[in-house]
Amino acid sequence: MSVLPGHPAELTSRAASLVASAEVILGVIHELRGIVEDDEGKAVKALYAQNEQISSDLERIHPRYKGTAEAITEYAVALTAAHEDAHRAQDDLDEALVAQGRADRTLEDLNDRVKAADEPSPSLTDQVPGARRAANDAGAAVGSARARIDAAREAMNRAAETAIRRIDAAIDSTNEGFWDKVGDFFSDIGDFLAGIADWIGDFLQDVVNLLQKIADTIVAILGALLVLLLIVAIGALFGTIGLIIGAVIAVALAAFLIWSVLSDVLKDTPKVSETDPYAHPEDRPKDPTLATVLDGTGEVDELGKETDTVVKITKVLGPDGWYYTVTLPSTQEWLSRFGDQGAVNDLDSNLALMLTPALQTQYERAVLEAMDQAGISPDDPVMLVGFSQGGIMAGHLAAYNSDFNWQAVVVSGAPIDHMPIPDSVDVVSVQHNGDPVPRLDAIAGDFDSIPHGSNWTTIRVDPPEPNPVLGVDAGAHNADDYSTTYEQHLAEVQAAHPDLANFFAENGYVDTSYYHWSE
């Protein structure tokens, strides 16, 4: 697969055809001009007049054709050079990555030997600085090769912009005929109508999304009210005192829910900034693969904990452009109502996501801001990955937000079964038997009977170490155990969702960035 998009050889061939066609047009003009006027023959006079008109029209369009052909020819040359530079850089990058891995392993081995030795010999310790320099040099070589790939891409883009400007100039400079103006008028009308159609489509899509959010919010609130009424009804079974106690509990719980939701959705969007959480390059985890993508959920949880929210955005060069994976953290702060420590992936945003999808949480707004800072455009394919609350956020975005090109959702331990995720989105949901969290949306019905399309794969099995206790380090609701379960069913995922492979490039360009924020 080519490092850069485009086919230089094919474009060069087509550009040569355009140049040849321009020369043919010029030759026809000369031939028509060569027919002389014959005063004695009316037919020849008429033919001469007609030839004059045709040759004039051809003279008018020839600069357009020639200018376009020359612009495309020059772009083909630039594209060929950019591809060659990128291929060389990719070859160097592949070698540098191998060298980096070898140097990192050597340095790690030396450090382990030094630590293991009671009194390491000078010959052993003297090797460590050289190994560290070699690892740093290898890392610099990797960065340099990636920068050269980016430079080649920028050169290709600049050449394309230059070609477009030259083509526009060639067309505009001769765009003076009546029919050209008529054509431009209808073209402008068409563009205007197309713009209106796009606006109407976007507007209607936004309306549909809003109505869906409102409907799901109403269903969730009614479900919560049903639970509160159930508490009162259970209390009433024990007489007046029980009824009063049940009513007090229901009112207190309702007040807590309202307070939690409003305290989150009414706050300003947190300040989002890029961060590098790893002081040493060797501490960074390996680039994610389709098999290990859920490992990132535990990573972002560990990086943020209760005081910070961290998301991981991985960018790879796929078969037809950039592909992005956004890894979202789970709930890390459970007592936000009793002293907020800073993380927005807390109980408040969790309740708001489940009960009021029509309202944007701080968590959602900050994630969208991080994606914008990462340079993700509305057309770039995006895969959302999350565990627990991170999975809820992933499903929520794919179901209710149309600002980005969501193509995949891979979640674990998350109640997303009732979310209206479009059939165009690949969904993989891993759920452990005995984990109550994925069943939290069962208030809306029996999710085992919910019809899902071929885009949706649910893996519902026992955890690797069955334990019904809900805990952090043990039990069915555990990010690491979910990642293990997902890997065990990787063949099923690959067979049902082959396009997920586009988001990973084990031997290609991969760039990982981290963004963080707090309340």
Coordinates of C-alpha atoms in Angstrom, one line a residue:
M1 CA 0.0 0.0 0.0
S2 CA 1.3 3.4 -0.9
V3 CA 2.4 5.7 1.9
L4 CA 0.6 8.7 0.2
P5 CA -2.7 8.7 -1.7
G6 CA -2.7 9.0 -5.4
H7 CA -1.3 7.1 -8.4
P8 CA 1.6 9.1 -9.9
A9 CA 2.2 6.8 -12.9
E10 CA -1.4 6.8 -14.0
L11 CA -1.7 10.6 -13.5
T12 CA 1.5 11.2 -15.5
S13 CA 0.0 9.1 -18.4
R14 CA -3.2 11.0 -18.3
A15 CA -1.4 14.3 -18.2
A16 CA 0.6 13.3 -21.3
S17 CA -2.8 12.5 -23.0
L18 CA -4.1 16.0 -22.1
V19 CA -1.0 17.7 -23.5
A20 CA -1.3 15.6 -26.7
S21 CA -5.0 16.6 -27.0
A22 CA -4.1 20.3 -26.6
E23 CA -1.6 19.9 -29.5
V24 CA -4.2 18.2 -31.6
I25 CA -6.6 21.2 -31.0
L26 CA -3.9 23.6 -32.0
G27 CA -3.2 21.5 -35.2
V28 CA -6.9 21.6 -36.1
I29 CA -6.9 25.4 -35.7
H30 CA -4.0 25.7 -38.1
E31 CA -5.7 23.4 -40.6
L32 CA -8.9 25.3 -40.6
R33 CA -7.0 28.6 -40.9
G34 CA -5.4 27.1 -44.0
I35 CA -8.6 27.0 -46.0
V36 CA -8.6 30.2 -48.1
E37 CA -11.7 32.2 -49.2
D38 CA -12.8 31.6 -52.7
D39 CA -14.7 34.5 -54.1
E40 CA -16.3 32.5 -56.9
G41 CA -18.0 29.8 -54.9
K42 CA -20.8 30.5 -52.4
A43 CA -20.4 27.1 -50.9
V44 CA -16.7 27.6 -50.3
K45 CA -17.5 31.0 -48.8
A46 CA -20.0 29.5 -46.4
L47 CA -17.5 26.8 -45.4
Y48 CA -14.9 29.4 -44.9
A49 CA -17.2 31.4 -42.6
Q50 CA -18.1 28.3 -40.7
N51 CA -14.4 27.4 -40.4
E52 CA -13.6 30.8 -39.0
Q53 CA -16.3 30.4 -36.3
I54 CA -15.1 26.9 -35.4
S55 CA -11.4 28.0 -35.3
S56 CA -12.3 31.0 -33.1
D57 CA -14.1 28.8 -30.7
L58 CA -11.2 26.4 -30.6
E59 CA -8.8 29.2 -30.1
R60 CA -10.9 30.3 -27.1
I61 CA -10.9 26.9 -25.4
H62 CA -7.3 25.9 -26.3
P63 CA -5.7 28.0 -23.5
R64 CA -8.0 26.3 -21.0
Y65 CA -7.1 22.9 -22.2
K66 CA -3.4 23.6 -22.5
G67 CA -3.3 25.4 -19.1
T68 CA -5.0 22.5 -17.4
A69 CA -2.8 19.9 -19.1
E70 CA 0.4 21.8 -18.0
A71 CA -0.9 22.2 -14.5
I72 CA -1.7 18.5 -14.2
T73 CA 1.7 17.6 -15.7
E74 CA 3.6 19.6 -13.2
Y75 CA 1.4 18.2 -10.4
A76 CA 2.2 14.7 -11.6
V77 CA 5.9 15.4 -11.4
A78 CA 5.5 16.8 -7.9
L79 CA 3.3 13.8 -6.9
T80 CA 5.9 11.4 -8.2
A81 CA 8.7 13.1 -6.2
A82 CA 6.5 13.2 -3.1
H83 CA 5.7 9.5 -3.4
E84 CA 9.4 8.7 -3.9
D85 CA 10.4 10.8 -0.8
A86 CA 7.6 9.2 1.3
H87 CA 8.6 5.7 0.2
R88 CA 12.2 6.3 1.1
A89 CA 11.1 7.8 4.4
Q90 CA 8.8 4.8 5.1
D91 CA 11.6 2.4 4.4
D92 CA 13.9 4.4 6.8
L93 CA 11.0 4.5 9.3
D94 CA 10.6 0.7 9.2
E95 CA 14.3 0.3 9.7
A96 CA 14.4 2.9 12.5
L97 CA 11.5 1.2 14.3
V98 CA 13.3 -2.1 14.2
A99 CA 16.5 -0.3 15.4
Q100 CA 14.5 1.5 18.2
G101 CA 13.0 -1.8 19.4
R102 CA 16.4 -3.4 19.4
A103 CA 18.0 -0.4 21.2
D104 CA 15.2 -0.2 23.8
R105 CA 15.5 -3.9 24.5
T106 CA 19.3 -3.6 24.9
L107 CA 19.0 -0.7 27.3
E108 CA 16.2 -2.5 29.3
D109 CA 18.4 -5.6 29.5
L110 CA 21.4 -3.6 30.7
N111 CA 19.3 -1.8 33.3
D112 CA 17.9 -5.1 34.5
R113 CA 21.4 -6.6 34.8
V114 CA 22.6 -3.6 36.7
K115 CA 19.7 -3.7 39.1
A116 CA 20.1 -7.5 39.6
A117 CA 23.8 -7.2 40.4
D118 CA 24.8 -6.6 44.0
E119 CA 27.8 -4.7 42.9
P120 CA 27.7 -4.2 39.1
S121 CA 31.1 -4.2 37.5
P122 CA 32.3 -0.9 35.8
S123 CA 32.4 -2.7 32.5
L124 CA 28.7 -3.3 32.8
T125 CA 27.7 0.2 34.1
D126 CA 29.9 1.8 31.5
Q127 CA 27.7 0.3 28.8
V128 CA 24.5 1.9 30.0
P129 CA 25.2 5.5 28.7
G130 CA 26.1 4.2 25.3
A131 CA 22.9 2.1 25.2
R132 CA 20.8 5.0 26.3
R133 CA 22.4 7.2 23.6
A134 CA 21.7 4.5 21.0
A135 CA 18.0 4.3 22.2
N136 CA 17.7 8.1 22.0
D137 CA 19.3 8.1 18.5
A138 CA 16.9 5.4 17.4
G139 CA 14.0 7.4 18.7
A140 CA 15.2 10.5 16.9
A141 CA 15.6 8.5 13.7
V142 CA 12.0 7.4 14.0
G143 CA 10.8 11.0 14.6
S144 CA 12.9 12.2 11.6
A145 CA 11.4 9.6 9.3
R146 CA 7.9 10.4 10.4
A147 CA 8.6 14.1 9.9
R148 CA 9.9 13.3 6.3
I149 CA 6.6 11.5 5.6
D150 CA 4.7 14.5 6.8
A151 CA 6.9 16.8 4.8
A152 CA 6.3 14.8 1.6
R153 CA 2.5 14.9 2.3
E154 CA 2.7 18.7 2.8
A155 CA 4.7 19.0 -0.5
M156 CA 2.0 17.0 -2.3
N157 CA -0.8 19.1 -0.8
R158 CA 1.0 22.4 -1.8
A159 CA 1.5 21.0 -5.4
A160 CA -2.2 20.1 -5.5
E161 CA -3.2 23.6 -4.4
T162 CA -0.8 25.2 -7.0
A163 CA -2.3 23.0 -9.7
I164 CA -5.9 24.0 -8.7
R165 CA -5.0 27.7 -8.8
R166 CA -3.4 27.3 -12.2
I167 CA -6.4 25.4 -13.6
D168 CA -8.8 28.0 -12.1
A169 CA -6.7 30.8 -13.7
A170 CA -6.7 29.0 -17.1
I171 CA -10.4 28.7 -17.0
D172 CA -11.2 32.1 -15.6
S173 CA -9.0 33.9 -18.1
T174 CA -11.0 32.7 -21.1
N175 CA -14.4 32.5 -19.5
E176 CA -16.0 35.3 -21.5
G177 CA -18.4 33.7 -23.9
F178 CA -22.2 34.1 -23.6
W179 CA -22.7 30.4 -23.1
D180 CA -19.9 30.3 -20.6
K181 CA -21.8 32.9 -18.6
V182 CA -25.1 31.0 -19.0
G183 CA -23.3 27.9 -17.9
D184 CA -21.8 29.6 -14.9
F185 CA -25.2 31.1 -14.0
F186 CA -26.8 27.7 -13.9
S187 CA -23.8 26.2 -12.3
D188 CA -24.1 28.8 -9.5
I189 CA -27.8 28.1 -9.2
G190 CA -27.0 24.4 -9.0
D191 CA -24.3 25.0 -6.3
F192 CA -26.8 27.2 -4.5
L193 CA -29.6 24.6 -4.6
A194 CA -27.1 21.9 -3.7
G195 CA -26.0 24.0 -0.7
I196 CA -29.6 24.5 0.3
A197 CA -30.2 20.7 0.0
D198 CA -27.1 20.0 2.2
W199 CA -28.3 22.5 4.7
I200 CA -31.8 21.1 4.8
G201 CA -30.3 17.6 5.1
D202 CA -28.0 18.6 8.0
F203 CA -30.8 20.6 9.6
L204 CA -33.2 17.6 9.4
Q205 CA -30.5 15.3 10.7
D206 CA -29.9 17.6 13.7
V207 CA -33.7 17.7 14.3
V208 CA -33.9 13.9 14.2
N209 CA -31.0 13.6 16.5
L210 CA -32.5 16.1 18.9
L211 CA -35.9 14.3 18.9
Q212 CA -34.1 11.0 19.5
K213 CA -32.2 12.5 22.4
I214 CA -35.4 14.0 23.9
A215 CA -37.3 10.7 23.5
D216 CA -34.6 8.7 25.1
T217 CA -34.3 11.3 27.9
I218 CA -38.0 11.0 28.6
V219 CA -37.8 7.1 28.6
A220 CA -34.8 7.3 31.0
I221 CA -36.6 9.8 33.3
L222 CA -39.8 7.7 33.3
G223 CA -37.7 4.7 34.2
A224 CA -36.1 6.5 37.1
L225 CA -39.6 7.7 38.3
L226 CA -40.8 4.1 38.1
V227 CA -37.9 3.1 40.4
L228 CA -38.8 5.9 42.8
L229 CA -42.5 4.9 42.8
L230 CA -41.5 1.3 43.4
I231 CA -39.5 2.4 46.5
V232 CA -42.6 4.2 47.8
A233 CA -44.8 1.1 47.0
I234 CA -42.5 -1.2 48.9
G235 CA -42.5 1.1 51.8
A236 CA -46.3 1.2 51.8
L237 CA -46.4 -2.6 52.3
F238 CA -45.2 -1.9 55.9
G239 CA -47.9 0.5 56.8
T240 CA -47.9 4.3 57.3
I241 CA -44.5 4.5 58.7
G242 CA -43.1 2.4 55.9
L243 CA -44.9 4.6 53.4
I244 CA -43.4 7.8 54.9
I245 CA -39.9 6.3 55.0
G246 CA -40.3 5.1 51.3
A247 CA -41.5 8.6 50.3
V248 CA -38.6 10.3 52.1
I249 CA -36.1 8.0 50.4
A250 CA -37.7 8.5 47.0
V251 CA -37.7 12.3 47.4
A252 CA -34.1 12.3 48.6
L253 CA -33.0 10.1 45.8
A254 CA -34.8 12.3 43.2
A255 CA -33.2 15.4 44.7
F256 CA -29.8 13.7 44.5
L257 CA -30.3 12.7 40.9
I258 CA -31.5 16.2 39.8
W259 CA -28.7 17.9 41.8
S260 CA -26.0 15.6 40.3
V261 CA -27.3 16.0 36.7
L262 CA -27.6 19.8 36.9
S263 CA -24.3 20.3 38.6
D264 CA -22.6 18.6 35.6
V265 CA -24.5 19.9 32.5
L266 CA -24.6 23.5 33.7
K267 CA -20.9 23.8 34.2
D268 CA -18.6 25.4 31.6
T269 CA -16.6 23.2 29.2
P270 CA -13.3 22.3 30.9
K271 CA -10.0 23.7 29.4
V272 CA -8.6 20.9 27.3
S273 CA -4.9 20.6 26.6
E274 CA -2.5 18.1 25.1
T275 CA -0.2 16.3 27.5
D276 CA 2.6 13.8 27.4
P277 CA 2.1 11.5 30.5
Y278 CA 5.2 9.5 29.9
A279 CA 8.5 11.0 31.1
H280 CA 10.5 8.3 29.3
P281 CA 9.8 7.0 25.8
E282 CA 10.4 3.4 26.9
D283 CA 7.4 3.8 29.4
R284 CA 5.0 4.3 26.5
P285 CA 2.8 1.3 25.8
K286 CA 3.1 -0.4 22.4
D287 CA 0.9 0.9 19.5
P288 CA -2.5 -0.6 19.8
T289 CA -3.6 -3.4 17.6
L290 CA -7.0 -4.8 16.9
A291 CA -6.3 -7.5 19.6
T292 CA -5.1 -5.0 22.3
V293 CA -7.3 -2.0 21.6
L294 CA -9.2 -2.5 24.9
D295 CA -6.0 -2.4 26.8
G296 CA -6.1 1.4 26.3
T297 CA -9.2 1.7 28.5
G298 CA -7.2 0.6 31.6
E299 CA -4.3 2.9 30.5
V300 CA -6.4 6.1 30.4
D301 CA -8.1 5.2 33.7
E302 CA -4.7 4.8 35.4
L303 CA -3.3 8.0 33.8
G304 CA -6.2 10.2 35.0
K305 CA -7.6 8.5 38.2
E306 CA -9.8 10.8 40.3
T307 CA -8.2 14.2 39.7
D308 CA -7.8 14.3 35.9
T309 CA -9.6 13.1 32.8
V310 CA -7.4 11.7 30.1
V311 CA -8.3 10.5 26.6
K312 CA -6.0 8.8 24.1
I313 CA -6.2 9.5 20.4
T314 CA -4.4 7.3 18.0
K315 CA -3.9 8.3 14.4
V316 CA -2.9 5.9 11.6
L317 CA -2.5 6.2 7.9
G318 CA -5.2 3.8 6.5
P319 CA -6.0 2.7 3.0
D320 CA -7.7 5.9 2.0
G321 CA -6.6 8.6 4.5
W322 CA -6.3 9.1 8.2
Y323 CA -8.1 6.8 10.7
Y324 CA -8.5 7.8 14.3
T325 CA -9.2 5.8 17.5
V326 CA -10.4 7.7 20.5
T327 CA -10.1 5.8 23.8
L328 CA -12.3 7.1 26.6
P329 CA -11.9 6.6 30.4
S330 CA -14.5 5.1 32.8
T331 CA -15.9 6.5 36.0
Q332 CA -13.0 7.3 38.4
E333 CA -14.7 9.6 40.9
W334 CA -17.7 8.2 42.7
L335 CA -18.1 10.7 45.5
S336 CA -18.2 13.9 43.5
R337 CA -21.3 15.1 45.5
F338 CA -19.1 15.0 48.7
G339 CA -16.0 16.8 47.5
D340 CA -15.1 17.0 43.8
Q341 CA -11.5 16.1 43.1
G342 CA -11.4 17.2 39.5
A343 CA -12.1 14.3 37.1
V344 CA -15.2 14.9 34.9
N345 CA -15.7 11.2 34.3
D346 CA -17.4 11.0 37.6
L347 CA -20.8 9.9 39.0
D348 CA -22.5 13.2 38.0
S349 CA -21.6 12.8 34.3
N350 CA -22.5 9.1 34.5
L351 CA -26.0 9.9 35.7
A352 CA -26.4 12.7 33.2
L353 CA -25.4 10.4 30.3
M354 CA -27.8 7.7 31.3
L355 CA -30.8 9.9 32.4
T356 CA -30.6 13.0 30.1
P357 CA -28.9 12.3 26.8
A358 CA -30.5 15.5 25.4
L359 CA -28.1 17.5 27.6
Q360 CA -24.4 17.7 26.9
T361 CA -22.2 16.8 29.9
Q362 CA -18.8 18.3 30.6
Y363 CA -17.3 15.0 29.6
E364 CA -18.9 15.0 26.2
R365 CA -18.0 18.6 25.4
A366 CA -14.4 18.1 26.5
V367 CA -14.0 15.0 24.4
L368 CA -15.3 16.8 21.3
E369 CA -12.9 19.6 22.0
A370 CA -10.0 17.2 22.3
M371 CA -10.9 15.6 19.0
D372 CA -11.0 19.1 17.4
Q373 CA -7.5 19.9 18.8
A374 CA -6.2 16.6 17.5
G375 CA -7.2 17.7 14.0
I376 CA -10.0 15.2 13.4
S377 CA -12.1 16.5 10.5
P378 CA -15.9 15.7 10.0
D379 CA -14.9 13.2 7.2
D380 CA -12.2 11.3 9.0
P381 CA -13.2 7.8 10.1
V382 CA -13.3 7.5 13.9
M383 CA -13.5 4.5 16.2
L384 CA -14.6 5.0 19.8
V385 CA -13.3 2.7 22.5
G386 CA -14.4 2.6 26.1
F387 CA -15.0 0.5 29.3
S388 CA -18.0 1.1 31.6
Q389 CA -18.7 4.9 31.5
G390 CA -16.2 5.3 28.7
G391 CA -18.3 2.8 26.7
I392 CA -21.5 4.7 27.6
M393 CA -19.8 7.9 26.2
A394 CA -18.7 6.0 23.1
G395 CA -22.2 4.7 22.4
H396 CA -23.7 8.1 23.2
L397 CA -21.6 9.9 20.7
A398 CA -22.2 7.4 17.9
A399 CA -26.0 7.5 18.6
Y400 CA -26.6 11.2 19.2
N401 CA -23.8 13.2 17.6
S402 CA -23.5 13.7 13.8
D403 CA -20.6 16.1 13.8
F404 CA -18.0 13.3 13.1
N405 CA -17.7 10.2 10.9
W406 CA -18.2 7.5 13.5
Q407 CA -17.4 4.2 11.9
A408 CA -16.8 1.9 14.9
V409 CA -17.7 1.5 18.6
V410 CA -15.8 -1.1 20.6
V411 CA -16.9 -1.2 24.3
S412 CA -16.8 -3.4 27.3
G413 CA -19.0 -3.5 30.4
A414 CA -21.3 -0.7 29.1
P415 CA -25.1 -0.5 28.9
I416 CA -25.4 0.6 25.2
D417 CA -27.9 -2.0 24.0
H418 CA -30.8 0.5 23.7
M419 CA -28.8 3.3 22.2
P420 CA -29.9 4.2 18.6
I421 CA -26.5 3.7 17.0
P422 CA -26.8 3.8 13.2
D423 CA -26.5 0.5 11.3
S424 CA -23.6 2.1 9.4
V425 CA -21.4 1.9 12.6
D426 CA -19.6 -1.3 13.5
V427 CA -20.4 -2.1 17.1
V428 CA -18.6 -4.6 19.3
S429 CA -20.0 -4.9 22.9
V430 CA -18.3 -7.2 25.4
Q431 CA -20.4 -8.1 28.4
H432 CA -19.7 -10.5 31.3
N433 CA -22.3 -12.6 32.9
G434 CA -22.6 -11.4 36.5
D435 CA -21.7 -7.8 35.7
P436 CA -24.7 -5.6 36.6
V437 CA -23.4 -2.5 34.7
P438 CA -24.3 -3.6 31.1
R439 CA -27.8 -4.4 32.5
L440 CA -28.5 -0.9 33.7
D441 CA -30.5 0.0 30.6
A442 CA -32.7 -3.1 31.1
I443 CA -35.3 -0.7 32.7
A444 CA -36.4 0.1 29.1
G445 CA -37.1 -3.6 28.4
D446 CA -35.5 -7.0 27.9
F447 CA -32.3 -6.2 26.0
D448 CA -31.8 -9.8 25.1
S449 CA -34.6 -9.4 22.7
I450 CA -33.5 -6.2 21.1
P451 CA -32.9 -6.6 17.3
H452 CA -29.5 -5.5 16.2
G453 CA -28.3 -5.5 12.6
S454 CA -25.3 -7.3 11.2
N455 CA -23.2 -4.3 12.2
W456 CA -23.6 -5.3 15.9
T457 CA -21.7 -8.0 17.7
T458 CA -22.4 -8.7 21.4
I459 CA -20.0 -11.1 23.2
R460 CA -21.8 -12.1 26.4
V461 CA -19.8 -14.7 28.3
D462 CA -18.5 -15.6 31.8
P463 CA -15.5 -13.5 32.9
P464 CA -12.0 -15.2 32.7
E465 CA -12.2 -15.7 36.5
P466 CA -15.9 -15.9 37.3
N467 CA -16.8 -13.8 40.4
P468 CA -20.1 -12.0 40.7
V469 CA -18.7 -9.5 43.1
L470 CA -18.6 -6.0 41.6
G471 CA -15.1 -4.7 42.4
V472 CA -12.2 -2.7 41.1
D473 CA -9.5 -5.4 41.0
A474 CA -11.7 -8.5 40.9
G475 CA -15.1 -9.6 39.7
A476 CA -17.0 -9.4 36.4
H477 CA -16.6 -5.6 36.0
N478 CA -12.9 -5.2 35.4
A479 CA -11.2 -3.5 32.4
D480 CA -8.3 -6.0 32.2
D481 CA -10.5 -9.0 32.4
Y482 CA -12.7 -7.5 29.6
S483 CA -9.7 -7.0 27.4
T484 CA -8.8 -10.7 28.0
T485 CA -12.3 -11.8 27.0
Y486 CA -12.2 -9.6 23.9
E487 CA -8.9 -11.1 22.8
Q488 CA -10.2 -14.6 23.3
H489 CA -13.1 -13.8 20.8
L490 CA -10.9 -11.8 18.4
A491 CA -11.6 -14.2 15.5
E492 CA -15.3 -13.6 15.8
V493 CA -14.7 -9.8 15.8
Q494 CA -12.5 -10.0 12.7
A495 CA -14.9 -12.2 10.8
A496 CA -17.9 -9.9 11.5
H497 CA -16.1 -6.6 11.2
P498 CA -13.2 -6.7 8.7
D499 CA -13.1 -2.9 8.3
L500 CA -11.9 -2.5 11.9
A501 CA -8.4 -3.5 10.6
N502 CA -8.3 -0.1 8.8
F503 CA -7.8 1.6 12.2
F504 CA -4.5 -0.2 12.9
A505 CA -1.1 -0.1 11.1
E506 CA 1.3 -2.3 12.8
N507 CA 4.1 -1.6 10.2
G508 CA 2.9 1.8 9.1
Y509 CA 2.6 5.4 10.4
V510 CA 1.1 5.6 13.9
D511 CA 0.9 8.7 16.0
T512 CA -0.6 8.7 19.6
S513 CA -1.5 11.8 21.5
Y514 CA -3.1 12.4 24.9
Y515 CA -5.4 15.1 26.1
H516 CA -6.4 16.0 29.6
W517 CA -8.6 18.3 31.6
S518 CA -10.3 18.7 35.0
E519 CA -13.2 20.6 36.5

